PDB file of C-alpha atoms in Angstrom:
ATOM      1  CA  MET A   1    -145.699  -2.347  40.582  1.00 47.00           C
ATOM      2  CA  ARG A   2    -147.118  -1.435  43.994  1.00 45.00           C
ATOM      3  CA  LEU A   3    -146.302  -4.916  45.287  1.00 45.00           C
ATOM      4  CA  PHE A   4    -142.721  -4.561  44.040  1.00 41.00           C
ATOM      5  CA  ILE A   5    -142.323  -1.197  45.772  1.00 38.00           C
ATOM      6  CA  ALA A   6    -143.742  -2.589  49.015  1.00 41.00           C
ATOM      7  CA  LEU A   7    -141.377  -5.576  48.931  1.00 40.00           C
ATOM      8  CA  PHE A   8    -138.425  -3.298  48.148  1.00 36.00           C
ATOM      9  CA  ALA A   9    -139.259  -1.079  51.123  1.00 39.00           C
ATOM     10  CA  LEU A  10    -139.433  -4.094  53.428  1.00 41.00           C
ATOM     11  CA  THR A  11    -136.090  -5.494  52.291  1.00 41.00           C
ATOM     12  CA  THR A  12    -134.109  -2.261  51.994  1.00 41.00           C
ATOM     13  CA  PRO A  13    -131.631  -2.098  54.922  1.00 46.00           C
ATOM     14  CA  ILE A  14    -131.878   0.719  57.420  1.00 48.00           C
ATOM     15  CA  VAL A  15    -128.802   2.897  56.995  1.00 49.00           C
ATOM     16  CA  ALA A  16    -127.734   5.826  59.145  1.00 44.00           C
ATOM     17  CA  GLN A  17    -126.475   8.324  56.560  1.00 49.00           C
ATOM     18  CA  HIS A  18    -124.916  10.396  59.313  1.00 65.00           C
ATOM     19  CA  PRO A  19    -125.151  10.117  63.081  1.00 89.00           C
ATOM     20  CA  GLY A  20    -127.546  12.546  64.706  1.00 94.00           C
ATOM     21  CA  PRO A  21    -126.740  14.917  67.576  1.00 95.00           C
ATOM     22  CA  VAL A  22    -126.921  12.056  70.102  1.00 97.00           C
ATOM     23  CA  VAL A  23    -124.763   8.986  69.621  1.00 97.00           C
ATOM     24  CA  ILE A  24    -124.202   5.700  71.426  1.00 98.00           C
ATOM     25  CA  SER A  25    -120.815   6.496  72.941  1.00 98.00           C
ATOM     26  CA  GLU A  26    -119.988   3.434  75.031  1.00 98.00           C
ATOM     27  CA  LEU A  27    -121.498   0.133  76.049  1.00 98.00           C
ATOM     28  CA  MET A  28    -120.677  -2.826  78.250  1.00 98.00           C
ATOM     29  CA  TRP A  29    -121.944  -5.891  76.415  1.00 98.00           C
ATOM     30  CA  SER A  30    -119.978  -8.385  78.516  1.00 97.00           C
ATOM     31  CA  GLY A  31    -121.404  -7.577  81.926  1.00 98.00           C
ATOM     32  CA  SER A  32    -119.015  -7.216  84.850  1.00 98.00           C
ATOM     33  CA  SER A  33    -117.197  -9.375  87.368  1.00 97.00           C
ATOM     34  CA  ALA A  34    -120.242  -8.936  89.620  1.00 97.00           C
ATOM     35  CA  SER A  35    -122.838 -10.190  87.136  1.00 98.00           C
ATOM     36  CA  SER A  36    -123.162 -11.033  83.460  1.00 97.00           C
ATOM     37  CA  ALA A  37    -126.290  -8.849  83.527  1.00 98.00           C
ATOM     38  CA  ASP A  38    -124.353  -5.803  84.775  1.00 98.00           C
ATOM     39  CA  GLU A  39    -124.681  -4.220  81.336  1.00 98.00           C
ATOM     40  CA  TRP A  40    -125.088  -0.574  80.377  1.00 98.00           C
ATOM     41  CA  ILE A  41    -125.312   1.832  77.456  1.00 98.00           C
ATOM     42  CA  GLU A  42    -124.027   5.404  77.402  1.00 98.00           C
ATOM     43  CA  LEU A  43    -125.375   8.151  75.112  1.00 98.00           C
ATOM     44  CA  TYR A  44    -123.471  11.348  74.298  1.00 97.00           C
ATOM     45  CA  ASN A  45    -124.948  14.639  73.079  1.00 97.00           C
ATOM     46  CA  ARG A  46    -122.399  16.002  70.628  1.00 94.00           C
ATOM     47  CA  SER A  47    -124.535  18.994  69.687  1.00 93.00           C
ATOM     48  CA  ASN A  48    -124.689  22.447  71.242  1.00 93.00           C
ATOM     49  CA  ALA A  49    -128.260  22.182  72.546  1.00 96.00           C
ATOM     50  CA  THR A  50    -130.133  20.112  75.114  1.00 97.00           C
ATOM     51  CA  VAL A  51    -131.977  17.163  73.568  1.00 97.00           C
ATOM     52  CA  ASP A  52    -135.258  15.828  74.982  1.00 97.00           C
ATOM     53  CA  LEU A  53    -135.050  12.031  75.051  1.00 98.00           C
ATOM     54  CA  SER A  54    -138.721  11.422  75.849  1.00 97.00           C
ATOM     55  CA  GLY A  55    -139.977   8.564  73.713  1.00 97.00           C
ATOM     56  CA  TRP A  56    -136.560   7.719  72.302  1.00 98.00           C
ATOM     57  CA  THR A  57    -136.239   4.033  71.518  1.00 98.00           C
ATOM     58  CA  LEU A  58    -133.380   1.536  71.400  1.00 98.00           C
ATOM     59  CA  THR A  59    -133.815  -1.553  69.252  1.00 97.00           C
ATOM     60  CA  ARG A  60    -131.690  -4.682  69.075  1.00 96.00           C
ATOM     61  CA  GLY A  61    -130.761  -7.075  66.273  1.00 94.00           C
ATOM     62  CA  SER A  62    -131.331  -7.165  62.553  1.00 93.00           C
ATOM     63  CA  ASP A  63    -135.088  -7.492  63.102  1.00 94.00           C
ATOM     64  CA  ASP A  64    -135.151  -4.123  64.923  1.00 94.00           C
ATOM     65  CA  ALA A  65    -136.843  -5.571  68.018  1.00 96.00           C
ATOM     66  CA  ILE A  66    -137.608  -2.879  70.591  1.00 97.00           C
ATOM     67  CA  MET A  67    -135.376  -3.290  73.646  1.00 97.00           C
ATOM     68  CA  LEU A  68    -136.337  -0.222  75.657  1.00 97.00           C
ATOM     69  CA  VAL A  69    -138.159   3.098  75.465  1.00 97.00           C
ATOM     70  CA  LEU A  70    -137.136   6.171  77.448  1.00 97.00           C
ATOM     71  CA  GLU A  71    -140.373   7.623  78.769  1.00 94.00           C
ATOM     72  CA  THR A  72    -138.688  10.792  80.051  1.00 95.00           C
ATOM     73  CA  GLY A  73    -135.228  12.282  80.187  1.00 96.00           C
ATOM     74  CA  SER A  74    -132.981  14.832  78.570  1.00 97.00           C
ATOM     75  CA  ILE A  75    -129.320  15.202  77.803  1.00 97.00           C
ATOM     76  CA  ALA A  76    -127.470  18.507  77.992  1.00 96.00           C
ATOM     77  CA  ALA A  77    -125.139  19.719  75.269  1.00 95.00           C
ATOM     78  CA  GLY A  78    -121.862  17.857  75.657  1.00 94.00           C
ATOM     79  CA  GLY A  79    -123.417  15.642  78.318  1.00 96.00           C
ATOM     80  CA  VAL A  80    -123.923  11.911  78.684  1.00 97.00           C
ATOM     81  CA  PHE A  81    -126.924   9.779  79.605  1.00 98.00           C
ATOM     82  CA  LEU A  82    -126.192   6.411  81.210  1.00 98.00           C
ATOM     83  CA  ILE A  83    -128.701   3.542  80.933  1.00 98.00           C
ATOM     84  CA  ALA A  84    -128.045   0.482  83.104  1.00 98.00           C
ATOM     85  CA  ASN A  85    -129.693  -2.663  84.414  1.00 98.00           C
ATOM     86  CA  TYR A  86    -128.661  -1.882  87.984  1.00 98.00           C
ATOM     87  CA  ALA A  87    -128.344   1.217  90.134  1.00 98.00           C
ATOM     88  CA  ALA A  88    -124.808   2.046  91.246  1.00 98.00           C
ATOM     89  CA  ASP A  89    -125.478   0.839  94.788  1.00 97.00           C
ATOM     90  CA  HIS A  90    -126.862  -2.536  93.688  1.00 98.00           C
ATOM     91  CA  GLU A  91    -124.892  -5.557  94.874  1.00 97.00           C
ATOM     92  CA  LYS A  92    -124.573  -6.807  91.298  1.00 98.00           C
ATOM     93  CA  SER A  93    -123.252  -3.518  89.945  1.00 98.00           C
ATOM     94  CA  ARG A  94    -119.631  -2.422  89.653  1.00 98.00           C
ATOM     95  CA  LEU A  95    -120.647   1.116  88.652  1.00 98.00           C
ATOM     96  CA  ALA A  96    -119.704   4.106  90.764  1.00 98.00           C
ATOM     97  CA  ALA A  97    -121.274   6.465  88.209  1.00 97.00           C
ATOM     98  CA  HIS A  98    -125.010   6.753  88.853  1.00 97.00           C
ATOM     99  CA  PRO A  99    -127.173   5.783  85.843  1.00 98.00           C
ATOM    100  CA  HIS A 100    -129.708   8.327  84.614  1.00 98.00           C
ATOM    101  CA  HIS A 101    -132.107   5.518  83.730  1.00 98.00           C
ATOM    102  CA  VAL A 102    -132.270   2.130  85.471  1.00 98.00           C
ATOM    103  CA  THR A 103    -134.125  -0.690  83.760  1.00 97.00           C
ATOM    104  CA  THR A 104    -134.018  -4.471  83.500  1.00 96.00           C
ATOM    105  CA  ALA A 105    -134.396  -4.253  79.719  1.00 97.00           C
ATOM    106  CA  VAL A 106    -130.735  -3.825  78.738  1.00 98.00           C
ATOM    107  CA  SER A 107    -129.707  -7.059  77.045  1.00 96.00           C
ATOM    108  CA  LEU A 108    -126.603  -6.924  74.862  1.00 97.00           C
ATOM    109  CA  PRO A 109    -125.635 -10.090  72.974  1.00 95.00           C
ATOM    110  CA  ASN A 110    -121.982 -11.148  72.817  1.00 96.00           C
ATOM    111  CA  THR A 111    -122.341 -11.977  69.127  1.00 96.00           C
ATOM    112  CA  LYS A 112    -124.227 -10.246  66.328  1.00 96.00           C
ATOM    113  CA  LEU A 113    -124.549  -7.123  68.439  1.00 96.00           C
ATOM    114  CA  LEU A 114    -126.545  -4.417  66.685  1.00 97.00           C
ATOM    115  CA  LEU A 115    -128.267  -1.486  68.376  1.00 98.00           C
ATOM    116  CA  ARG A 116    -130.264   1.293  66.746  1.00 97.00           C
ATOM    117  CA  LEU A 117    -131.316   4.530  68.420  1.00 97.00           C
ATOM    118  CA  TYR A 118    -134.526   6.229  67.238  1.00 97.00           C
ATOM    119  CA  ASP A 119    -136.131   9.492  68.322  1.00 96.00           C
ATOM    120  CA  ARG A 120    -139.418   7.611  68.821  1.00 95.00           C
ATOM    121  CA  ASP A 121    -141.016   4.261  67.977  1.00 94.00           C
ATOM    122  CA  PRO A 122    -139.603   3.191  64.576  1.00 94.00           C
ATOM    123  CA  LEU A 123    -143.008   1.736  63.704  1.00 92.00           C
ATOM    124  CA  ALA A 124    -144.519   5.181  64.272  1.00 92.00           C
ATOM    125  CA  ASP A 125    -142.214   6.949  61.817  1.00 90.00           C
ATOM    126  CA  GLY A 126    -139.353   7.321  64.293  1.00 94.00           C
ATOM    127  CA  ARG A 127    -136.130   8.666  62.807  1.00 95.00           C
ATOM    128  CA  LEU A 128    -132.919   6.677  62.994  1.00 96.00           C
ATOM    129  CA  VAL A 129    -130.440   8.707  65.044  1.00 96.00           C
ATOM    130  CA  ASP A 130    -127.511   6.324  65.437  1.00 97.00           C
ATOM    131  CA  THR A 131    -126.316   2.723  65.248  1.00 97.00           C
ATOM    132  CA  ALA A 132    -123.838   0.660  67.240  1.00 97.00           C
ATOM    133  CA  ASP A 133    -122.076  -2.326  65.681  1.00 97.00           C
ATOM    134  CA  ASP A 134    -123.004  -4.141  62.493  1.00 95.00           C
ATOM    135  CA  GLY A 135    -124.655  -7.320  63.792  1.00 96.00           C
ATOM    136  CA  ARG A 136    -122.051  -9.619  62.246  1.00 95.00           C
ATOM    137  CA  GLY A 137    -120.063 -11.997  64.403  1.00 95.00           C
ATOM    138  CA  ALA A 138    -118.199 -10.720  67.442  1.00 96.00           C
ATOM    139  CA  PRO A 139    -118.749  -7.112  68.593  1.00 98.00           C
ATOM    140  CA  LEU A 140    -116.547  -4.519  66.890  1.00 98.00           C
ATOM    141  CA  ALA A 141    -114.750  -3.792  70.181  1.00 98.00           C
ATOM    142  CA  GLY A 142    -114.760  -4.652  73.873  1.00 98.00           C
ATOM    143  CA  ASP A 143    -113.421  -7.701  75.682  1.00 98.00           C
ATOM    144  CA  GLY A 144    -115.617 -10.193  77.487  1.00 97.00           C
ATOM    145  CA  THR A 145    -112.743 -11.940  79.248  1.00 97.00           C
ATOM    146  CA  THR A 146    -111.053  -8.898  80.789  1.00 97.00           C
ATOM    147  CA  LYS A 147    -114.349  -6.976  81.041  1.00 98.00           C
ATOM    148  CA  LYS A 148    -113.422  -3.982  78.903  1.00 98.00           C
ATOM    149  CA  ALA A 149    -116.118  -1.746  77.432  1.00 98.00           C
ATOM    150  CA  MET A 150    -116.751  -0.954  73.772  1.00 98.00           C
ATOM    151  CA  VAL A 151    -115.907   2.736  73.291  1.00 98.00           C
ATOM    152  CA  ARG A 152    -116.951   5.085  70.457  1.00 97.00           C
ATOM    153  CA  THR A 153    -113.836   6.904  69.285  1.00 96.00           C
ATOM    154  CA  ILE A 154    -115.233   8.792  66.277  1.00 94.00           C
ATOM    155  CA  PHE A 155    -118.583  10.425  66.928  1.00 95.00           C
ATOM    156  CA  HIS A 156    -119.241  11.828  63.459  1.00 92.00           C
ATOM    157  CA  ARG A 157    -118.828   8.498  61.663  1.00 93.00           C
ATOM    158  CA  ALA A 158    -121.550   5.850  61.391  1.00 95.00           C
ATOM    159  CA  GLY A 159    -121.561   3.460  64.328  1.00 96.00           C
ATOM    160  CA  ASP A 160    -121.636   0.347  62.160  1.00 96.00           C
ATOM    161  CA  GLN A 161    -118.074   1.038  60.965  1.00 95.00           C
ATOM    162  CA  PRO A 162    -115.263  -0.909  62.689  1.00 96.00           C
ATOM    163  CA  ASP A 163    -112.978   2.111  62.972  1.00 96.00           C
ATOM    164  CA  SER A 164    -115.638   4.037  64.921  1.00 96.00           C
ATOM    165  CA  TRP A 165    -114.934   1.870  67.986  1.00 98.00           C
ATOM    166  CA  ALA A 166    -112.112   0.658  70.198  1.00 98.00           C
ATOM    167  CA  THR A 167    -111.704  -1.496  73.283  1.00 98.00           C
ATOM    168  CA  ALA A 168    -111.452   0.589  76.459  1.00 97.00           C
ATOM    169  CA  THR A 169    -107.966   1.648  77.545  1.00 96.00           C
ATOM    170  CA  GLU A 170    -109.039   3.932  80.406  1.00 96.00           C
ATOM    171  CA  GLN A 171    -110.774   3.362  83.717  1.00 96.00           C
ATOM    172  CA  SER A 172    -113.150   5.693  85.569  1.00 97.00           C
ATOM    173  CA  GLY A 173    -116.696   5.575  86.917  1.00 98.00           C
ATOM    174  CA  TRP A 174    -116.191   2.211  88.669  1.00 98.00           C
ATOM    175  CA  ASP A 175    -116.263   1.078  92.283  1.00 97.00           C
ATOM    176  CA  ALA A 176    -112.954   1.228  94.130  1.00 97.00           C
ATOM    177  CA  GLY A 177    -110.877  -1.820  93.282  1.00 95.00           C
ATOM    178  CA  ALA A 178    -112.985  -2.784  90.255  1.00 97.00           C
ATOM    179  CA  SER A 179    -111.098  -4.590  87.495  1.00 97.00           C
ATOM    180  CA  GLU A 180    -113.389  -3.417  84.681  1.00 98.00           C
ATOM    181  CA  TRP A 181    -112.226  -0.920  82.054  1.00 98.00           C
ATOM    182  CA  GLY A 182    -114.171   1.904  80.447  1.00 98.00           C
ATOM    183  CA  THR A 183    -115.434   5.351  81.389  1.00 98.00           C
ATOM    184  CA  PRO A 184    -119.167   5.015  82.168  1.00 98.00           C
ATOM    185  CA  GLY A 185    -120.727   8.408  82.843  1.00 97.00           C
ATOM    186  CA  SER A 186    -118.043  10.469  81.102  1.00 97.00           C
ATOM    187  CA  ILE A 187    -116.278  10.943  77.775  1.00 96.00           C
ATOM    188  CA  PRO A 188    -112.470  10.608  77.751  1.00 92.00           C
ATOM    189  CA  ALA A 189    -110.942  14.077  77.309  1.00 89.00           C
ATOM    190  CA  ARG A 190    -108.879  12.949  74.325  1.00 89.00           C
ATOM    191  CA  LEU A 191    -112.084  12.293  72.347  1.00 90.00           C
ATOM    192  CA  LEU A 192    -113.698  15.684  72.973  1.00 84.00           C
ATOM    193  CA  PRO A 193    -113.672  18.344  70.236  1.00 74.00           C
ATOM    194  CA  ASP A 194    -111.759  20.927  72.296  1.00 62.00           C
ATOM    195  CA  HIS A 195    -108.907  18.486  72.930  1.00 52.00           C
ATOM    196  CA  PRO A 196    -105.901  18.639  70.554  1.00 47.00           C
ATOM    197  CA  THR A 197    -106.602  15.081  69.404  1.00 45.00           C
ATOM    198  CA  GLY A 198    -110.388  15.336  69.463  1.00 46.00           C
ATOM    199  CA  VAL A 199    -112.198  14.083  66.375  1.00 46.00           C
ATOM    200  CA  ASP A 200    -115.790  15.307  66.748  1.00 49.00           C
ATOM    201  CA  THR A 201    -116.719  17.846  64.073  1.00 44.00           C
ATOM    202  CA  LEU A 202    -120.287  18.830  64.986  1.00 48.00           C
ATOM    203  CA  THR A 203    -119.575  22.470  65.854  1.00 39.00           C
ATOM    204  CA  GLU A 204    -122.233  24.313  63.874  1.00 38.00           C
ATOM    205  CA  PRO A 205    -125.683  25.013  65.402  1.00 36.00           C
ATOM    206  CA  THR A 206    -127.611  21.820  64.805  1.00 42.00           C
ATOM    207  CA  THR A 207    -131.010  20.494  65.749  1.00 45.00           C
ATOM    208  CA  TRP A 208    -132.314  17.027  65.049  1.00 45.00           C
ATOM    209  CA  ALA A 209    -135.163  18.512  63.022  1.00 45.00           C
ATOM    210  CA  THR A 210    -132.638  19.759  60.432  1.00 43.00           C
ATOM    211  CA  LEU A 211    -131.102  16.338  59.788  1.00 43.00           C
ATOM    212  CA  LYS A 212    -132.273  14.192  56.920  1.00 38.00           C
ATOM    213  CA  LYS A 213    -134.444  11.226  57.785  1.00 40.00           C
ATOM    214  CA  PRO A 214    -132.883   8.084  56.278  1.00 39.00           C
ATOM    215  CA  ALA A 215    -135.028   5.912  54.031  1.00 40.00           C
ATOM    216  CA  ARG A 216    -136.394   2.692  55.503  1.00 41.00           C
TER     217      ARG A 216
END
């Protein structure tokens, strides 16, 4: 019986029952016209309190391989946190928005894209906060040919659902004359909860400690 339980735990998929207060809001899996490695990930704090990101971990792929760990950092209520391979002034970057965390660890596949965000090392009982994409075939949104970002359009819905994402239709946060699309470093006003068409519903006082930890 114990062996059966152990095997069941190892094969049970990790499911985000509900996104946490911080979600993966946008990502550039295609790179830019400057470099295929000009990739970045944007986080958005949809809660009403500052969140300490120290120790938070991003994993990649169905095997949950650790891609990067944020040693320090925080994200204000309603704020964003941009993680990129290059600083804005790097010759291989098209960003005008300055990343909050620069690392060479961002590596986003163009097929079977699947990211998971944990509040600490998942092997040390870290809680699953959010997911991006489902790891099946082409990414759920974005365009590698025209260099358009993958944008989260519904923050309160699980990030592995196709209708949680759309290909970028707006352009800000880029160098002058850049051909890339997306809004790195900001959330489009139409997606914010105080906008007439906003869809975010996390308006009650919420802390990550109050959210249920999903089963592994």
